[in-house]
Tab-separated table of N, CA and C in Angstrom:
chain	number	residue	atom	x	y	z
A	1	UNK	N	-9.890	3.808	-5.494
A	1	UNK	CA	-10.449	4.195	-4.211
A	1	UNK	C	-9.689	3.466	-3.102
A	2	UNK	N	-9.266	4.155	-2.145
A	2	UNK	CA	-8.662	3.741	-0.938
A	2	UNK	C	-9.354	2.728	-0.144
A	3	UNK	N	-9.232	2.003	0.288
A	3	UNK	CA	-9.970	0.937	0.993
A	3	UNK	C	-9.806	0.131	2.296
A	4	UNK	N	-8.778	0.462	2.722
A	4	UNK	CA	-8.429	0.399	3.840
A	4	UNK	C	-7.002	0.422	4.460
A	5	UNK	N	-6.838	0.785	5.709
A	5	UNK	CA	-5.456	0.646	6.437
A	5	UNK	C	-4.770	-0.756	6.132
A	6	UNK	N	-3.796	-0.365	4.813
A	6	UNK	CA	-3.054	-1.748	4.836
A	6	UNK	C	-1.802	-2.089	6.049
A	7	UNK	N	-1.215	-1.169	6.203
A	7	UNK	CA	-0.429	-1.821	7.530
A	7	UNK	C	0.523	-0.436	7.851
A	8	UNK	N	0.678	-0.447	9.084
A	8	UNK	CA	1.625	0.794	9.639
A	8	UNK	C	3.219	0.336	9.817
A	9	UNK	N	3.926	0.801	9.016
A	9	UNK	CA	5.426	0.628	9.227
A	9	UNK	C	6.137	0.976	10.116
A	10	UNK	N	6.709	0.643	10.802
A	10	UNK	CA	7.535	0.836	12.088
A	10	UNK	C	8.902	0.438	12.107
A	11	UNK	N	9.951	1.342	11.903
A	11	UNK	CA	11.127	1.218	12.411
A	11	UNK	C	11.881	0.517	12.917
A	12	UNK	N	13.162	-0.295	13.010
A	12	UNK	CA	13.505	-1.097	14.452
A	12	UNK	C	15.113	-1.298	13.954
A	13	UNK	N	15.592	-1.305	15.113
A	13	UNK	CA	17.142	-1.990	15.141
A	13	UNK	C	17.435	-3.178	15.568
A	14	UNK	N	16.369	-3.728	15.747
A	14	UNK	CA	16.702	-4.894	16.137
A	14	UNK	C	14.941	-5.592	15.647
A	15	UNK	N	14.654	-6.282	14.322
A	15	UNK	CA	13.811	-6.607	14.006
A	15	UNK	C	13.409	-8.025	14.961
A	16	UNK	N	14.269	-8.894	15.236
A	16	UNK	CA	13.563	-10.143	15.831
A	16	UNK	C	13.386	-9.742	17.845
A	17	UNK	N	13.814	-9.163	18.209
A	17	UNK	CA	13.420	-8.553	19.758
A	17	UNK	C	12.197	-7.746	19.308
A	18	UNK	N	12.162	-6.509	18.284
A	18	UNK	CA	10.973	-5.799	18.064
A	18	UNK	C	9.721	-7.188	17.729
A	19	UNK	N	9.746	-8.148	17.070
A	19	UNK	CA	8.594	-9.417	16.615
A	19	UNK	C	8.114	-10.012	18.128
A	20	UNK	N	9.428	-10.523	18.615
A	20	UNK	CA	8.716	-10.444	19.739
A	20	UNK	C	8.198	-9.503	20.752
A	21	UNK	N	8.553	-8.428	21.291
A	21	UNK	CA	8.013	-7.453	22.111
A	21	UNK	C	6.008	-7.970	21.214
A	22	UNK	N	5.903	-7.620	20.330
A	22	UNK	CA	4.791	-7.412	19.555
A	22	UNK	C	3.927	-8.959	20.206
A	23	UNK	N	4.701	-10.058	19.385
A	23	UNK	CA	4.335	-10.994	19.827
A	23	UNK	C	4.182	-11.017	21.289
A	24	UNK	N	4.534	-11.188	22.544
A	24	UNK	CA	4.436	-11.569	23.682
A	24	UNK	C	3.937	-10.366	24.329
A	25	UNK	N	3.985	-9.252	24.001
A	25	UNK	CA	2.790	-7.930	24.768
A	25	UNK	C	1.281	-8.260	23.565
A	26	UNK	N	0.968	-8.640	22.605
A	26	UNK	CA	-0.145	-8.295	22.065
A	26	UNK	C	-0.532	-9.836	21.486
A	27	UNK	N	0.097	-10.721	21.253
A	27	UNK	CA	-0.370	-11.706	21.004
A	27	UNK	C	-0.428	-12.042	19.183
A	28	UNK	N	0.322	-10.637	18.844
A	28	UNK	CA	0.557	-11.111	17.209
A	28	UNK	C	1.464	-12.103	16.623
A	29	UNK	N	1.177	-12.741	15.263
A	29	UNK	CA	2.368	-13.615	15.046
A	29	UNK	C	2.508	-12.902	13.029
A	30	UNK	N	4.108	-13.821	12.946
A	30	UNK	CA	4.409	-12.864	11.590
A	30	UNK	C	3.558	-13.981	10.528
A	31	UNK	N	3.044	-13.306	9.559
A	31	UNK	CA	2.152	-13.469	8.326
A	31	UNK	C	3.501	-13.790	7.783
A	32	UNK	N	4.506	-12.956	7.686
A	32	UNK	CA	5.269	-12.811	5.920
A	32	UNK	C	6.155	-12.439	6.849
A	33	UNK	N	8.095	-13.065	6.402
A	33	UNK	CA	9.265	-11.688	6.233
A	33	UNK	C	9.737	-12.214	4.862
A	34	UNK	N	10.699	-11.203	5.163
A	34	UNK	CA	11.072	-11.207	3.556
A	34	UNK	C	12.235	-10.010	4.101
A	35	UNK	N	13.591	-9.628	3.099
A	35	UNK	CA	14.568	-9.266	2.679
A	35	UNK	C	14.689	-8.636	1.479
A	36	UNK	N	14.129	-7.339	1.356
A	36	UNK	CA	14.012	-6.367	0.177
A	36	UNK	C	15.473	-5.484	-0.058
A	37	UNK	N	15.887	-5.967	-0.953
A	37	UNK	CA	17.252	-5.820	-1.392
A	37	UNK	C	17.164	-4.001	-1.780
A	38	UNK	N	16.489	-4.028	-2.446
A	38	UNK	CA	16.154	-2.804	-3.586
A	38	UNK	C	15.794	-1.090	-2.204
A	39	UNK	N	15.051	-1.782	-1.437
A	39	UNK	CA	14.611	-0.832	-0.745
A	39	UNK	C	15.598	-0.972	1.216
A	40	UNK	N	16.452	-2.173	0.828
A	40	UNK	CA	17.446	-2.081	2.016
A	40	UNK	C	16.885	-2.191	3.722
A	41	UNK	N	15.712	-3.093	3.494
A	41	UNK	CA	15.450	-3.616	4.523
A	41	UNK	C	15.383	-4.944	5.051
A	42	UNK	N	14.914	-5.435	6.311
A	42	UNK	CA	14.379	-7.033	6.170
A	42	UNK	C	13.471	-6.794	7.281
A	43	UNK	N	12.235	-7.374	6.833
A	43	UNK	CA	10.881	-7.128	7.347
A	43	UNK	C	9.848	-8.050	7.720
A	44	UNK	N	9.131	-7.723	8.726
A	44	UNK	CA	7.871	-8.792	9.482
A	44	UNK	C	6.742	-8.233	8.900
A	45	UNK	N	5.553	-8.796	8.389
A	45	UNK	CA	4.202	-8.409	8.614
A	45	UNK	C	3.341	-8.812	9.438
A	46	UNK	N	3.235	-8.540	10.865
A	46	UNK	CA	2.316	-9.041	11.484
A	46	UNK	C	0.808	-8.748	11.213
A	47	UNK	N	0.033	-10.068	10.588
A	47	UNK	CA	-1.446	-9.540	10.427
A	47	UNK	C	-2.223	-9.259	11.756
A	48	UNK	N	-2.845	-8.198	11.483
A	48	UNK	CA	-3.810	-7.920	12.793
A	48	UNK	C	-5.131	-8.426	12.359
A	49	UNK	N	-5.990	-8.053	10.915
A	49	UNK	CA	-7.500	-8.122	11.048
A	49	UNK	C	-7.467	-8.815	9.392
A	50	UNK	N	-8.449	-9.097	9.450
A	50	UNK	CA	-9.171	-9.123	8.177
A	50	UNK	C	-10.172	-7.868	8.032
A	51	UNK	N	-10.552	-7.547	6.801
A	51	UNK	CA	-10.737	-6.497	6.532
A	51	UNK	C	-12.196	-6.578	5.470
A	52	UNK	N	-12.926	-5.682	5.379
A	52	UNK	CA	-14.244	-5.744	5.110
A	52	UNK	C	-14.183	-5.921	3.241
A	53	UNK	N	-12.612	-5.234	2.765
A	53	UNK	CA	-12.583	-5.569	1.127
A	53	UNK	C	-11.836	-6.879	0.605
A	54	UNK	N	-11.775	-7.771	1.761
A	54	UNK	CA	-11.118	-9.511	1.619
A	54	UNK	C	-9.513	-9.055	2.069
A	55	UNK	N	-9.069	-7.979	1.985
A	55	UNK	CA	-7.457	-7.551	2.370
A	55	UNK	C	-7.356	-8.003	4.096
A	56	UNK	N	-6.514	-7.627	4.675
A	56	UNK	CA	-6.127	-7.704	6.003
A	56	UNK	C	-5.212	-6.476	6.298
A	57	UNK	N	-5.011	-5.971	7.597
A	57	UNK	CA	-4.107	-5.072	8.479
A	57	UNK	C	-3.247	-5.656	9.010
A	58	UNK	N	-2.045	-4.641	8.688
A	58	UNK	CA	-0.869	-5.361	9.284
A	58	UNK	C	-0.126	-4.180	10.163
A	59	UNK	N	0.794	-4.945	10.710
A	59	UNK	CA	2.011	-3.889	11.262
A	59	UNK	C	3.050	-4.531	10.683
A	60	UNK	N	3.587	-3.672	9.769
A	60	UNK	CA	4.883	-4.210	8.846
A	60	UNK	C	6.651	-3.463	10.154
A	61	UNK	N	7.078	-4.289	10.579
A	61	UNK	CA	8.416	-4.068	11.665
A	61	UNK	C	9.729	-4.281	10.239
A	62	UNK	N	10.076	-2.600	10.248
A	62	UNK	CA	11.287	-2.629	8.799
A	62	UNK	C	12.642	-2.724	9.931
A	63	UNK	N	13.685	-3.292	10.023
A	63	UNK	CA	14.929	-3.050	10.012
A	63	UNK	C	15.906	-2.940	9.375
A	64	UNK	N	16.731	-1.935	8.966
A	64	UNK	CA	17.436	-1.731	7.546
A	64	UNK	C	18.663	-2.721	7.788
A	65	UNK	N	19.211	-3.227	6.538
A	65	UNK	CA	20.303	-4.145	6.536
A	65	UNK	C	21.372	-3.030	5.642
A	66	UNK	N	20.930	-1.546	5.519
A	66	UNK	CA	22.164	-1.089	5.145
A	66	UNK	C	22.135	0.447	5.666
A	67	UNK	N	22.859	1.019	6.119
A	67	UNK	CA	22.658	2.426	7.005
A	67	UNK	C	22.447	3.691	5.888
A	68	UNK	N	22.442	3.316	4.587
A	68	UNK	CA	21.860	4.250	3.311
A	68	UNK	C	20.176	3.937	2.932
A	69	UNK	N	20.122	3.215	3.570
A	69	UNK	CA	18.763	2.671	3.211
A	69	UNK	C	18.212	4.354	3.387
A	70	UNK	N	16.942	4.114	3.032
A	70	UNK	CA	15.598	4.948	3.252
A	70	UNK	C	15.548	5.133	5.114
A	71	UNK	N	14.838	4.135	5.462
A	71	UNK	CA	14.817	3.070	7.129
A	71	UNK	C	15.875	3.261	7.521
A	72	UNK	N	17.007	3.316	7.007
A	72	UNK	CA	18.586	3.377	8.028
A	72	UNK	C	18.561	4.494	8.199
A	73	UNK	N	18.685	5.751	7.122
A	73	UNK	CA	18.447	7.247	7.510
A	73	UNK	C	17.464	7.533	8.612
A	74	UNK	N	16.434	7.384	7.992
A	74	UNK	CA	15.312	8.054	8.392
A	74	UNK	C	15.408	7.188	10.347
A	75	UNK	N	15.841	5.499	10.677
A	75	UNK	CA	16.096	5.450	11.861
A	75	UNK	C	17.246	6.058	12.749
A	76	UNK	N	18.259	6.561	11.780
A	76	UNK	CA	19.130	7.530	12.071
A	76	UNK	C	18.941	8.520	13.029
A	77	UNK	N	17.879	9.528	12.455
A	77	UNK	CA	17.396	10.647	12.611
A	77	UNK	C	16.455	10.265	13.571
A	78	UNK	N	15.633	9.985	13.663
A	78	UNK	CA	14.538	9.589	14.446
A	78	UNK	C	14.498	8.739	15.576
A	79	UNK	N	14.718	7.811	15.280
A	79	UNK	CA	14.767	6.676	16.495
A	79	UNK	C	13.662	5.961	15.936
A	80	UNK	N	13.797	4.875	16.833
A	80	UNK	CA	12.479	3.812	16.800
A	80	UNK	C	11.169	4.330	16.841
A	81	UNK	N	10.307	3.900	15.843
A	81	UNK	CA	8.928	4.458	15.789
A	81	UNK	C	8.081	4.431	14.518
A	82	UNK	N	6.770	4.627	14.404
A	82	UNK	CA	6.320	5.008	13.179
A	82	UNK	C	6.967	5.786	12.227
A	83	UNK	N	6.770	4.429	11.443
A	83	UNK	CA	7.466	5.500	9.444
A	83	UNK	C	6.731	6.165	9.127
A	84	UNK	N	5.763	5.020	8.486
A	84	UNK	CA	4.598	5.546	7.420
A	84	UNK	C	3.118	4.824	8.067
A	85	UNK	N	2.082	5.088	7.082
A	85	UNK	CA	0.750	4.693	6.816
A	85	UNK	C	0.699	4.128	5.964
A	86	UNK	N	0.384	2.763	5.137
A	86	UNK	CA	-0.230	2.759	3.929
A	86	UNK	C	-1.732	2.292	4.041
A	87	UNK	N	-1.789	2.683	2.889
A	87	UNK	CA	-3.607	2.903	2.781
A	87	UNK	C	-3.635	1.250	0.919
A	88	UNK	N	-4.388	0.567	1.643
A	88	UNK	CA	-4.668	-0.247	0.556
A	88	UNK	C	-6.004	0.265	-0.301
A	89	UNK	N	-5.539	-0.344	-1.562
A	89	UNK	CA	-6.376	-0.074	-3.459
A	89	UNK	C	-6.316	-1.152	-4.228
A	90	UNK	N	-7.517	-0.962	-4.870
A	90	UNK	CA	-7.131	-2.135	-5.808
A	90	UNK	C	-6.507	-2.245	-7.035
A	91	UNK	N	-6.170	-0.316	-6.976
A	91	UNK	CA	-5.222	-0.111	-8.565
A	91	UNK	C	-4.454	1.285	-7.876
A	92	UNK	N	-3.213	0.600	-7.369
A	92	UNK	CA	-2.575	1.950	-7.117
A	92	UNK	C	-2.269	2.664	-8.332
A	93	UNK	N	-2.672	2.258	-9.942
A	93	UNK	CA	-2.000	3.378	-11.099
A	93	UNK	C	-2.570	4.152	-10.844
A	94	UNK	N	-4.132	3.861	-10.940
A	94	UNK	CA	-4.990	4.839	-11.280
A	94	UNK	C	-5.405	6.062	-9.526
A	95	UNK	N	-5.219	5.371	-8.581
A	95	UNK	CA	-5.479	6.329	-7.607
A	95	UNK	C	-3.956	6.986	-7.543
A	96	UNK	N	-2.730	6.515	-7.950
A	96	UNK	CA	-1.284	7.322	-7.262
A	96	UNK	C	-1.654	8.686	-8.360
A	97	UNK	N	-2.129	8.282	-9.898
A	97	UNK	CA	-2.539	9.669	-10.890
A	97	UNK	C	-3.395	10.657	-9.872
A	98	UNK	N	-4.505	10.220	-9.883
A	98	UNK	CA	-5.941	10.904	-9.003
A	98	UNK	C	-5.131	11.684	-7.991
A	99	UNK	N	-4.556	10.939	-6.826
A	99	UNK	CA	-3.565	11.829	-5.806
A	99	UNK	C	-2.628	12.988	-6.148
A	100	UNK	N	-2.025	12.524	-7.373
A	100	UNK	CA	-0.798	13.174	-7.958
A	100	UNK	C	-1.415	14.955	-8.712
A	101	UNK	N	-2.706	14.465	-9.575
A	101	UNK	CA	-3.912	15.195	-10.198
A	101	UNK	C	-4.047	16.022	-9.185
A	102	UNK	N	-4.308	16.099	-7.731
A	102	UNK	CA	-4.602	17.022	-7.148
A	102	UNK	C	-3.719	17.880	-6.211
A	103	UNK	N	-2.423	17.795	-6.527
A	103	UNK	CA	-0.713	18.321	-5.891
A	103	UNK	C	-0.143	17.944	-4.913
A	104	UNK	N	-0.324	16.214	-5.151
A	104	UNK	CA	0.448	15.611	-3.780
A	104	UNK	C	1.337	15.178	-4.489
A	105	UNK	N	2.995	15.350	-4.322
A	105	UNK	CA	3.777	14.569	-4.949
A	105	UNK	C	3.999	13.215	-4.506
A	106	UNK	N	3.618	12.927	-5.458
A	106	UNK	CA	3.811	11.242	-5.546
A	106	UNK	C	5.679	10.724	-5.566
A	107	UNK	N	5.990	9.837	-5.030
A	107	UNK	CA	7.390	10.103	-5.065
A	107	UNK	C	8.070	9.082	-5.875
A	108	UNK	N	7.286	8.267	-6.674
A	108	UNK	CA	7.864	7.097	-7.559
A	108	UNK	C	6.811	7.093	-9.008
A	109	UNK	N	7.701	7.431	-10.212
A	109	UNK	CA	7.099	7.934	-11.590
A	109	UNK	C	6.031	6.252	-11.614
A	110	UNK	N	6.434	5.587	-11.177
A	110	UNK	CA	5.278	4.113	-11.614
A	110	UNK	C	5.533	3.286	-10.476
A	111	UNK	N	4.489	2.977	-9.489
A	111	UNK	CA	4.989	1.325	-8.986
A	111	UNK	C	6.245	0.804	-8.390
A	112	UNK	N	6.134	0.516	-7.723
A	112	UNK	CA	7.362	-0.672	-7.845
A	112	UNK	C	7.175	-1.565	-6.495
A	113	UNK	N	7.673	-3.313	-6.812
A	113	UNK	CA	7.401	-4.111	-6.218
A	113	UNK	C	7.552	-3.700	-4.867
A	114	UNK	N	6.774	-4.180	-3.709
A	114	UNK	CA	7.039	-4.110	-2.551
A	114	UNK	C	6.360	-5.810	-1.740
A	115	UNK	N	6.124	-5.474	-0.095
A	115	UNK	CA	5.860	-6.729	0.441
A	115	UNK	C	5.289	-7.629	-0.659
A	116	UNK	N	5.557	-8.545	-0.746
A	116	UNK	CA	4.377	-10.097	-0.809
A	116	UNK	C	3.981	-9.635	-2.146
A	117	UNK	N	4.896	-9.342	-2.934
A	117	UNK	CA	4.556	-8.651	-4.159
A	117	UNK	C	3.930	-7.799	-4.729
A	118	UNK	N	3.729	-6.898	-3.407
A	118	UNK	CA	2.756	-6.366	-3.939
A	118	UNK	C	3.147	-5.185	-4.956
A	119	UNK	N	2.315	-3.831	-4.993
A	119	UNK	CA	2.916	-3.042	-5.826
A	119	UNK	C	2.798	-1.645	-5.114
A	120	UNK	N	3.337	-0.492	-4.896
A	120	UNK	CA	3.244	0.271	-4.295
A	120	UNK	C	3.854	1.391	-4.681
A	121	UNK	N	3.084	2.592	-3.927
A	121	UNK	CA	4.157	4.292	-4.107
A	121	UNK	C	4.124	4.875	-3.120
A	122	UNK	N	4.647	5.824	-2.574
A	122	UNK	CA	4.814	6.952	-1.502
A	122	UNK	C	4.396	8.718	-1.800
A	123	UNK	N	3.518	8.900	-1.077
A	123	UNK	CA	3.168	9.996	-1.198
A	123	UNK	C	4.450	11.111	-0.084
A	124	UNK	N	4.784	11.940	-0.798
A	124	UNK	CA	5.370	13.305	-0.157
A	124	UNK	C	5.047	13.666	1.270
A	125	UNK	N	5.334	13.328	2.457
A	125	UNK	CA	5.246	13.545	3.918
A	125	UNK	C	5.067	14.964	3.986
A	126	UNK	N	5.363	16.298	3.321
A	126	UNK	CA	5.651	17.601	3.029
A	126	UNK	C	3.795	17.968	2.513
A	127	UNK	N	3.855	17.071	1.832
A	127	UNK	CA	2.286	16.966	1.537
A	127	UNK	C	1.028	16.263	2.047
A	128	UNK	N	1.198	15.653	2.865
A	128	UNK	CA	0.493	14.945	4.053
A	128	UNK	C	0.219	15.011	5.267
A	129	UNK	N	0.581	16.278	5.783
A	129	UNK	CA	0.811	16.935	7.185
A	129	UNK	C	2.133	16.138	8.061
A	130	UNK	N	2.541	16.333	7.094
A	130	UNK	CA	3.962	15.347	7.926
A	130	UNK	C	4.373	13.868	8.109
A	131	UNK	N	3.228	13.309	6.928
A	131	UNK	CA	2.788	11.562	7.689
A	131	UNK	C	3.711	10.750	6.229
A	132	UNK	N	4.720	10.345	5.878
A	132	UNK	CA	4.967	9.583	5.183
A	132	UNK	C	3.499	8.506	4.666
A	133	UNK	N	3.003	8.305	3.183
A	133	UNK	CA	2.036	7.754	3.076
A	133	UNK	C	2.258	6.470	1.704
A	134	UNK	N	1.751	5.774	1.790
A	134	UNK	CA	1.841	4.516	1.332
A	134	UNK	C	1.058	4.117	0.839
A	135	UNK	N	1.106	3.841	-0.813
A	135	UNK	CA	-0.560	3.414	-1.483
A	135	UNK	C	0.017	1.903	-1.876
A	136	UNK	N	-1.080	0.974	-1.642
A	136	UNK	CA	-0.740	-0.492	-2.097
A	136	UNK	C	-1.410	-1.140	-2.323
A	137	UNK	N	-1.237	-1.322	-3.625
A	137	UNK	CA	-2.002	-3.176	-4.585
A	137	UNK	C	-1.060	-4.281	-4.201
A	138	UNK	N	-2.322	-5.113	-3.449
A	138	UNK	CA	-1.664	-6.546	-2.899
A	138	UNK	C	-1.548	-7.416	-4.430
A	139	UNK	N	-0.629	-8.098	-4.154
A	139	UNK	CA	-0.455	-9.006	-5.401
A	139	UNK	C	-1.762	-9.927	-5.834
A	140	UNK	N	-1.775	-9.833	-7.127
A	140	UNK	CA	-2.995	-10.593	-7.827
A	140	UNK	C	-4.435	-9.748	-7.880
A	141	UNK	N	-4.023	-8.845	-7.013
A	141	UNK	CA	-4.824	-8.029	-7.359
A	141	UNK	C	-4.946	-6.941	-9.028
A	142	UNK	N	-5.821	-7.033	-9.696
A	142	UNK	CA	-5.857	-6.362	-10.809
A	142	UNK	C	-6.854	-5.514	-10.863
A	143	UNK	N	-6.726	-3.863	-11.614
A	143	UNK	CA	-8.187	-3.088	-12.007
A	143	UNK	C	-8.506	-2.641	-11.185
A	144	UNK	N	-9.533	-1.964	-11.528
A	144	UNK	CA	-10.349	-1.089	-10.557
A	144	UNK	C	-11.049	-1.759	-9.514
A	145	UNK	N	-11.789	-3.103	-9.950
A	145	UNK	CA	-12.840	-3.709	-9.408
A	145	UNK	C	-12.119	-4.326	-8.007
A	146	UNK	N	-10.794	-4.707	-8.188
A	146	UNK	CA	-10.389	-5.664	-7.611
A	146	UNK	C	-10.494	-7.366	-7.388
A	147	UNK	N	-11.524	-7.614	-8.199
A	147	UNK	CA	-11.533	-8.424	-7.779
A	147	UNK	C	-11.312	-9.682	-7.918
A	148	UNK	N	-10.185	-9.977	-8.643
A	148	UNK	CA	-9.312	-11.084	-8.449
A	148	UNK	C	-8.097	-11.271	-8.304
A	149	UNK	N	-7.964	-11.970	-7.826
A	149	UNK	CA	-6.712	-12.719	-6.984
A	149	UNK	C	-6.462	-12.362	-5.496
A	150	UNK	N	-4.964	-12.865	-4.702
A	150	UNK	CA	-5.303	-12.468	-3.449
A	150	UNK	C	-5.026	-11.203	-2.425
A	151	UNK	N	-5.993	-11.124	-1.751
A	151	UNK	CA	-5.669	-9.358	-0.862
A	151	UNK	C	-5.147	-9.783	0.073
A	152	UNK	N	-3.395	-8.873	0.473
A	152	UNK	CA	-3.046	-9.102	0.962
A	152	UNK	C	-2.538	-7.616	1.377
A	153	UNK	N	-1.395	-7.724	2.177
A	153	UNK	CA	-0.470	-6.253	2.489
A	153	UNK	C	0.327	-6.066	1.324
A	154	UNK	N	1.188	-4.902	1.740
A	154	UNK	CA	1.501	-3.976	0.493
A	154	UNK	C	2.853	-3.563	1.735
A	155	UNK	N	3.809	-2.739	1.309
A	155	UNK	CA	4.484	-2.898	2.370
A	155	UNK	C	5.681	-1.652	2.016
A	156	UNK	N	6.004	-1.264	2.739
A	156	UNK	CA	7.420	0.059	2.705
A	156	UNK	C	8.809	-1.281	2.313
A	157	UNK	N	9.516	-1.164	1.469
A	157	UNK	CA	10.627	-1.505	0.961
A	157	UNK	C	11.313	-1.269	0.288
């Protein structure tokens, strides 16, 4: 079961001017970066909230470190702006099946690591009304129940 807005991904060419704009118009500061080799970005999570299932909201700021990336294309084409949505779970296996079960293509056969370890997949934008979508188990998180270990973000990488 979906459980809440884990964090909105946003675009940038210039990740440390985009941290601050954020920082000094809104008053956010970064939780997490990190340098995702695999998915060809390097990334901020600014936490916004805590969240009613122990998780938190973020705004994850991607800047690609390679112009093949996913983020390098797609900022190619687009410009600066919203990527995706992800929506936090406490078992992305079993909800990316459930999603998949009802003809959303899921776009990754299992998982794979993302922010802060977490674990994550992408739903088909073609199948979402256009919205790139993002399912994510924060690390330590296990099962259905969720409920152990810690809730955190989940992240586009």
């Amino acid at each position: 079961m979906l459980t809440r807005i884990d964090h909105i991904g946003i675009a940038c060419h210039d990740l440390d001017s985009t941290v601050e704009f954020y920082r000094a118009t809104y008053g956010f500061e970064v939780h997490h970066t990190e340098i995702n080799e695999e998915q060809g970005v390097r990334e901020a999570m600014l936490r916004i909230n805590g969240t009613d299932d122990g998780g938190a909201s973020y705004l994850q700021l991607l800047e690609p470190i390679r112009e093949d990336s996913a983020v390098g294309k797609w900022l190619a084409k687009n410009g600066e702006g919203v990527h995706h949505i992800a929506f936090g779970t406490a078992d992305v296996d079993t909800d990316s099946e459930a999603i998949r079960d009802k003809g959303v293509r899921v776009l990754y056969d299992a998982p794979r690591r993302g922010s802060m370890d977490s674990r994550i997949t992408f739903l088909h934008p073609k199948d979402c009304h256009g919205v790139l979508t993002e399912i994510v188990t924060a690390a330590g998180r296990t099962g259905a129940d969720g409920e152990s270990g810690e809730a955190g973000a989940g992240g586009e990488r």
